[in-house]
mmCIF file of C-alpha atoms in Angstrom:
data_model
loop_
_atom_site.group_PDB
_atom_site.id
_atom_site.type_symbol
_atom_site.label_atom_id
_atom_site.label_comp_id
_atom_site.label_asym_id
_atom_site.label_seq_id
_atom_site.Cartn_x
_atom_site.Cartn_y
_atom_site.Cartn_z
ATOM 1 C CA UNK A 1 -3.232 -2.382 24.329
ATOM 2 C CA UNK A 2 0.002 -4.065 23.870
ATOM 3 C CA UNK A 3 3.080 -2.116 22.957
ATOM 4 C CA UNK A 4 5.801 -3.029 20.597
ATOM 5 C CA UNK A 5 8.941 -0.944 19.750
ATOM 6 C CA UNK A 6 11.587 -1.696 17.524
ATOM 7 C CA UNK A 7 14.996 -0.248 17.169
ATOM 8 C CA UNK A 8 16.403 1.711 15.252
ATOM 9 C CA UNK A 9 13.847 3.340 13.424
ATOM 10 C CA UNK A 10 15.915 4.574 10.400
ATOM 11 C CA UNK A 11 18.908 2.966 9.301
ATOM 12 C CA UNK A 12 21.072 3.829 6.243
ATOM 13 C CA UNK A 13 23.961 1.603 5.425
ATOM 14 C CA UNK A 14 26.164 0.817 2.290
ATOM 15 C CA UNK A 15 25.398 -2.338 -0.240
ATOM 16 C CA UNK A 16 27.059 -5.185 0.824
ATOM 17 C CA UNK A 17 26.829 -4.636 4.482
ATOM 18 C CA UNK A 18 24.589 -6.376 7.254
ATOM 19 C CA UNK A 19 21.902 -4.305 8.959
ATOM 20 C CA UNK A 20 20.221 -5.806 12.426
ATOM 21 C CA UNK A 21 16.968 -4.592 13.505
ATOM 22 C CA UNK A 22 15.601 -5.506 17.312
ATOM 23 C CA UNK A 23 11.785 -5.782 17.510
ATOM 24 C CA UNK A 24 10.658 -6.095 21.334
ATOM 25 C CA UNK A 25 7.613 -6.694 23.433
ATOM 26 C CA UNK A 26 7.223 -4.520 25.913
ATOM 27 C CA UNK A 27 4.515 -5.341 28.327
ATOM 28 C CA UNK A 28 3.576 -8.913 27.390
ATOM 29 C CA UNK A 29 5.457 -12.068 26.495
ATOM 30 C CA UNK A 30 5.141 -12.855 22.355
ATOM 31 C CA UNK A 31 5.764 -16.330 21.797
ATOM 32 C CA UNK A 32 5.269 -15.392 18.026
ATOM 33 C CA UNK A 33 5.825 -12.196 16.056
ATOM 34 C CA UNK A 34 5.809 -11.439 12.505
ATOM 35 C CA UNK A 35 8.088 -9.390 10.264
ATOM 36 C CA UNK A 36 6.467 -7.367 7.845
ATOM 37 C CA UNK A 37 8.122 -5.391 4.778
ATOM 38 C CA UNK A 38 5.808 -2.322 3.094
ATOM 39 C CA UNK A 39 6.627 -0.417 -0.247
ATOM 40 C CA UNK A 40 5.395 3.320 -0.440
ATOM 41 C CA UNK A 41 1.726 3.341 -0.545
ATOM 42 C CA UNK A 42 1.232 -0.428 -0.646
ATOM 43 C CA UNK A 43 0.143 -2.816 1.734
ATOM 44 C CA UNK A 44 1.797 -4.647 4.239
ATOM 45 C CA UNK A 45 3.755 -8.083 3.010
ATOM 46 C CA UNK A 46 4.284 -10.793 5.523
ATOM 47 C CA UNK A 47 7.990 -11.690 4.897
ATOM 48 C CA UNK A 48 7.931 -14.564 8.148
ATOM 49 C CA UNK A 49 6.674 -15.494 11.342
ATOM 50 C CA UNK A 50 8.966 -15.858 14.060
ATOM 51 C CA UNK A 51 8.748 -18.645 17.097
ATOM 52 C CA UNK A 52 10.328 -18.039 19.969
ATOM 53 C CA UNK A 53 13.072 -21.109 20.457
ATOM 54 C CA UNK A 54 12.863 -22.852 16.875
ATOM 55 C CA UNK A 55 13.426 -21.827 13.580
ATOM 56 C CA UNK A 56 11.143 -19.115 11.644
ATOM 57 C CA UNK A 57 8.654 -19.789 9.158
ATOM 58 C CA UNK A 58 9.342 -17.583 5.738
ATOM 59 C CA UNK A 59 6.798 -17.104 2.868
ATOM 60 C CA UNK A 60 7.651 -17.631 -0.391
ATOM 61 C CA UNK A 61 9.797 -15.782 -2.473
ATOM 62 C CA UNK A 62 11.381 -14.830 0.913
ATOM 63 C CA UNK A 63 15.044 -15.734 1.283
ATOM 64 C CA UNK A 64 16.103 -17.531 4.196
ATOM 65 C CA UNK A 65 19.954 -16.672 4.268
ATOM 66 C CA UNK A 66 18.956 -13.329 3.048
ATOM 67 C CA UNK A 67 16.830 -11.888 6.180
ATOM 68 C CA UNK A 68 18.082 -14.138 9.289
ATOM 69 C CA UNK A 69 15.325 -14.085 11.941
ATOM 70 C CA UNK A 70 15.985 -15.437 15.638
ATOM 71 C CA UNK A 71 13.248 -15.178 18.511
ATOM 72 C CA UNK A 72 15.977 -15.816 21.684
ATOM 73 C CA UNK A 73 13.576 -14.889 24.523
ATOM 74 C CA UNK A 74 10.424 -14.132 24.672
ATOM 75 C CA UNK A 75 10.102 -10.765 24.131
ATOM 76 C CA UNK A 76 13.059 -10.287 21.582
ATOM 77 C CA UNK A 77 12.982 -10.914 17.882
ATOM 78 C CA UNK A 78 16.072 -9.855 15.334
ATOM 79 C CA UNK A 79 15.663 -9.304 11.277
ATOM 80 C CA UNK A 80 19.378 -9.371 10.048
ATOM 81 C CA UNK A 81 19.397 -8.029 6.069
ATOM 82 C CA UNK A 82 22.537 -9.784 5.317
ATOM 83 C CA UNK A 83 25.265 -8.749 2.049
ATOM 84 C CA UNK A 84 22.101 -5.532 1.806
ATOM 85 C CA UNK A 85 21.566 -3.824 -1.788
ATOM 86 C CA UNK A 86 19.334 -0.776 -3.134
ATOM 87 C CA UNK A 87 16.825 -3.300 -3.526
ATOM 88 C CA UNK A 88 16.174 -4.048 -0.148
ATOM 89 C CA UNK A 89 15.815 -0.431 0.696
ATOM 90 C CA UNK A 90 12.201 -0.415 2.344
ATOM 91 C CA UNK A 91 9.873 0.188 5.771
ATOM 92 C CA UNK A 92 10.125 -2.910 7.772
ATOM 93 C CA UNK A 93 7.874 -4.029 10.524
ATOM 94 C CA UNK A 94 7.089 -6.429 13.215
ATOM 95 C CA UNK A 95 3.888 -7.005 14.923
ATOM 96 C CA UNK A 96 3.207 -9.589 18.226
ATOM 97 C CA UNK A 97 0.201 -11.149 19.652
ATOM 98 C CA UNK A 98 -0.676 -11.139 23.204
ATOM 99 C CA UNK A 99 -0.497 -14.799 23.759
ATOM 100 C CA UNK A 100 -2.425 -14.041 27.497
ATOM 101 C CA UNK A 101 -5.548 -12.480 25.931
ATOM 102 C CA UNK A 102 -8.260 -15.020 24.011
ATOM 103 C CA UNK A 103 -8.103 -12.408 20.900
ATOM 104 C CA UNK A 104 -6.237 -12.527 17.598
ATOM 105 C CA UNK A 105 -5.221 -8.823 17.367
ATOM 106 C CA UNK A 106 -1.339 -8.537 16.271
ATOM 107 C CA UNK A 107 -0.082 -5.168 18.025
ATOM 108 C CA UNK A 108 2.380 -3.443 15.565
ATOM 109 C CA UNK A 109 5.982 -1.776 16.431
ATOM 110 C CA UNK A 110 6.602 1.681 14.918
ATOM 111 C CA UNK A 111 8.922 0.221 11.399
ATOM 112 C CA UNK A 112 12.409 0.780 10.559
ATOM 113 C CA UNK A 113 13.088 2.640 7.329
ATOM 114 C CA UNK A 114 16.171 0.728 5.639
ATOM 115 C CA UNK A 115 18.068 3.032 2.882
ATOM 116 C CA UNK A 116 20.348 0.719 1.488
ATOM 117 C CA UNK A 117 23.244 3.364 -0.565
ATOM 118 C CA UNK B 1 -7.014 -18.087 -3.167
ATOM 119 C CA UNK B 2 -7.660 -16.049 0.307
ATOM 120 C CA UNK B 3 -7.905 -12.110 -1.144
ATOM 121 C CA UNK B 4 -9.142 -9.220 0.671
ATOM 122 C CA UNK B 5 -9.873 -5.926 -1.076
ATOM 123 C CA UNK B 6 -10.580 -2.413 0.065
ATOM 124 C CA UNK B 7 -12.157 0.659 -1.901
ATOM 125 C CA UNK B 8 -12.161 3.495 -2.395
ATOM 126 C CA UNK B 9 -7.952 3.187 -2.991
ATOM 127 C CA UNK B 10 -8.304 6.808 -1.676
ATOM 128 C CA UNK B 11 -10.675 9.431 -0.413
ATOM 129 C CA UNK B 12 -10.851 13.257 0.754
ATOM 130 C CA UNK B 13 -13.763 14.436 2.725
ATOM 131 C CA UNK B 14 -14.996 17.645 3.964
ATOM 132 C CA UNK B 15 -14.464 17.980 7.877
ATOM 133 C CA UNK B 16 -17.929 16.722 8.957
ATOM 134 C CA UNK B 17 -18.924 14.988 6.076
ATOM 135 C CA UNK B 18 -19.338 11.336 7.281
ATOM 136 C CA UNK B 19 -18.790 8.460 4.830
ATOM 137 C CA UNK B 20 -17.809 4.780 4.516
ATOM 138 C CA UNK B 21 -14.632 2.363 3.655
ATOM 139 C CA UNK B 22 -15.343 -1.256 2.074
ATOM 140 C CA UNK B 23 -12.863 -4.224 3.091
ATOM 141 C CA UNK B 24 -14.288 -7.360 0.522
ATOM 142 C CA UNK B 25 -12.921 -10.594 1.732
ATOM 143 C CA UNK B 26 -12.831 -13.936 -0.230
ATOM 144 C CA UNK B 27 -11.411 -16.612 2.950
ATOM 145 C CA UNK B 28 -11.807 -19.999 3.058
ATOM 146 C CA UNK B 29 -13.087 -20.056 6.903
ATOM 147 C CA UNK B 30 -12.763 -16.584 8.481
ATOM 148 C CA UNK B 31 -11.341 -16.363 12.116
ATOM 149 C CA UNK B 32 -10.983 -12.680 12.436
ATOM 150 C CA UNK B 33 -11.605 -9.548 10.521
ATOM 151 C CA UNK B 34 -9.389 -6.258 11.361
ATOM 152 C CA UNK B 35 -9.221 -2.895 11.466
ATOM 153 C CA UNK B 36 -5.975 -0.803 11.295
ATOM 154 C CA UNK B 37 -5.074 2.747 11.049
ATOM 155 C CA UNK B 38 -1.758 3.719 10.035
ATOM 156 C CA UNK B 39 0.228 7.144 9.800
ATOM 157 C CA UNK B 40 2.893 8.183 7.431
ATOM 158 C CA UNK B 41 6.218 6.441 9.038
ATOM 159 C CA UNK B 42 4.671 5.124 11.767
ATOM 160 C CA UNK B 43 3.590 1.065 12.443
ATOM 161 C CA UNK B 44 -0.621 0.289 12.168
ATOM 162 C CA UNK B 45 -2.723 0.985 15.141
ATOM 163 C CA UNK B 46 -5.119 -1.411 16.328
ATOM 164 C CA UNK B 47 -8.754 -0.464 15.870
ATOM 165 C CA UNK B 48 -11.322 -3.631 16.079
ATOM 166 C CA UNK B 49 -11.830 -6.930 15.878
ATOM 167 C CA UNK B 50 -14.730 -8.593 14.322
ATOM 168 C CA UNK B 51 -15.580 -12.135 14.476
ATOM 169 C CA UNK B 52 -18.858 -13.011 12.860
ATOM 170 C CA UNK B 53 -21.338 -11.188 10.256
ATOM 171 C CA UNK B 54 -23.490 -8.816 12.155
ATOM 172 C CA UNK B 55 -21.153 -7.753 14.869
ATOM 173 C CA UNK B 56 -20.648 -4.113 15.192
ATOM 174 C CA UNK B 57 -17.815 -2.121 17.336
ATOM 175 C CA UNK B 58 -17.683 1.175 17.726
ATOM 176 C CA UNK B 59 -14.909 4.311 18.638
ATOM 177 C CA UNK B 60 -15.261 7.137 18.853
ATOM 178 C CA UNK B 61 -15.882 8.368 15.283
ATOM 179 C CA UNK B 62 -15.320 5.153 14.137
ATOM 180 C CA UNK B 63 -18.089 2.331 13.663
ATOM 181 C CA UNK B 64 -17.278 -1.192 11.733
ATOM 182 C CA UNK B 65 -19.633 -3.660 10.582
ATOM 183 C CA UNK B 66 -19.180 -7.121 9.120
ATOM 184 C CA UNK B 67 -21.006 -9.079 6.661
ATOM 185 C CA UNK B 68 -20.306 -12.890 5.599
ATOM 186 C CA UNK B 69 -18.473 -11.331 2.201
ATOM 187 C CA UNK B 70 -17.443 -7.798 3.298
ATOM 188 C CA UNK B 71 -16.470 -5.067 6.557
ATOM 189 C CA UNK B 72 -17.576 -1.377 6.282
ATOM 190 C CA UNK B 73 -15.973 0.928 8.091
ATOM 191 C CA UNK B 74 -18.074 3.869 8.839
ATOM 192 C CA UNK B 75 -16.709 7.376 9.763
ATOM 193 C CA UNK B 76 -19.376 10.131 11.084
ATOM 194 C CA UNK B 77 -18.448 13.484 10.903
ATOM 195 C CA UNK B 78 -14.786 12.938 10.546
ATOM 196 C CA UNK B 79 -12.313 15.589 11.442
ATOM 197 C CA UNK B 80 -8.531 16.561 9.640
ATOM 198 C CA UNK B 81 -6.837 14.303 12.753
ATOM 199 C CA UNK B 82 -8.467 11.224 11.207
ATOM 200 C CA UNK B 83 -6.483 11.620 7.695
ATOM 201 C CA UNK B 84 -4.527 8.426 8.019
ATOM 202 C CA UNK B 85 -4.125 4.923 5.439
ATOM 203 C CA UNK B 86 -6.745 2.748 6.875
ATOM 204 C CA UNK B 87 -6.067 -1.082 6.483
ATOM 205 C CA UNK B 88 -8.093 -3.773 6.952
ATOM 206 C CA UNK B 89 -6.786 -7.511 7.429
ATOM 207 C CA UNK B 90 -8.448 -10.975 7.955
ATOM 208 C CA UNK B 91 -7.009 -14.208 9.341
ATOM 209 C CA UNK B 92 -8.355 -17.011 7.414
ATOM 210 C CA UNK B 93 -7.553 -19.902 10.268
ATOM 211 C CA UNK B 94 -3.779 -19.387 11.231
ATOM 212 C CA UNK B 95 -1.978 -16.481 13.223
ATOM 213 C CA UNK B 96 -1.357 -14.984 9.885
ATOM 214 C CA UNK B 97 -3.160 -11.984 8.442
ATOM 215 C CA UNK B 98 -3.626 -10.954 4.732
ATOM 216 C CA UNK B 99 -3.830 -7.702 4.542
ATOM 217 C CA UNK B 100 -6.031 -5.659 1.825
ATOM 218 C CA UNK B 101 -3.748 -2.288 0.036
ATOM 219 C CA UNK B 102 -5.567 0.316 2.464
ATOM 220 C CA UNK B 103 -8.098 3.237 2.049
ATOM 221 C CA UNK B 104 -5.905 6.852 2.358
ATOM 222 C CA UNK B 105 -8.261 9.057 3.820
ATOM 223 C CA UNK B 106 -7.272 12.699 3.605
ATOM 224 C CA UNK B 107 -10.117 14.658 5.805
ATOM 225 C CA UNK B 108 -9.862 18.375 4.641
ATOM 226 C CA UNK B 109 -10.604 21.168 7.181
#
């Protein structure tokens, strides 16, 4: 199957400060990937879908100028956590379709583990 | 509303002793049904796609079914390596999934 990594996988930083996490296809080119945040023992939320080459598509309740998103190639997508409090502390994930296969299956990185202190 | 729902929330087994997750599904036009397992820490695995009631895939241990209203996931004779949160997600006509809160399965040796 497809394989997607992200970087880094556990991040601590202090409130206030920006945190950048790098979610990358590795053997296939994803022309959309998702971002995903997940509380201890609850499911997976879908926070946005990024497009590679135009803006991404948030849910609601998600804020725009709070998580920046950017899809600059092909297999690259960024999650910025801008001006980050306690709050935001959670496991964060991105998953990519294989846009060469006829299926639907989203292939999932490994999540980053934000400790906002 | 699109919803999905699994049960049992959790579950613990005796090695060996086989038994079945639900995934309930209320979609207005279903395009995919999905399996996931997922560690502690670690990102969901793929494990099957279904597309329409009365398909059936199969791995290893692992058999899921689909209905037009529900998925089961059926685990024979399970073993302590398939403890894990098992997730199911559908896609009700867009790339986007909903996912359901997971089954944790905690297979005791």
């Amino acid at each position: 199957g497809a394989v997607v990594s992200q970087h880094p996988s556990r991040v601590i930083c202090k409130s206030g400060t920006s945190v950048k996490i790098e979610c990358r296809s590795l053997d296939f080119q994803a022309t959309t990937m998702f971002w995903y945040r997940q509380f201890p023992k609850q499911s997976l939320m879908l926070m946005a879908t990024s497009n590679e080459g135009s803006k991404a598509t948030y849910e609601q309740g998600v804020e725009k100028d709070k998580f920046l998103i950017n899809h600059a190639s092909l297999t690259l997508s960024t999650l910025t956590v801008t001006s980050a409090h306690p709050e935001d502390s959670s496991f964060y994930i991105c998953s990519a379709r294989d846009p060469g296969t006829e299926s639907y299956e989203q292939y999932f990185g490994p999540g980053t583990r934000l400790t906002v202190t | 509303e699109d919803q999905v729902t699994q049960s049992p929330e959790a579950l613990r087994l005796q090695e060996g002793e086989s038994s079945s997750l639900n995934c309930s599904y209320t979609v207005s036009g279903l395009r995919g049904l999905f399996w996931y397992r997922q560690d502690p820490g670690k990102g969901p695995e793929f494990l099957f796609t279904l597309y329409s009631a009365g398909e059936e895939k199969e791995k290893e241990r692992l058999k899921a079914t689909l209905t037009k209203k529900e998925s089961f996931l059926h685990i024979t004779a399970p073993k302590p390596e398939d403890s894990a949160t098992y997730l199911c997600a559908v896609r009700p006509g867009t790339y986007k999934y909903i996912f359901g809160t997971g089954t944790r399965l905690k297979v005791l040796a």
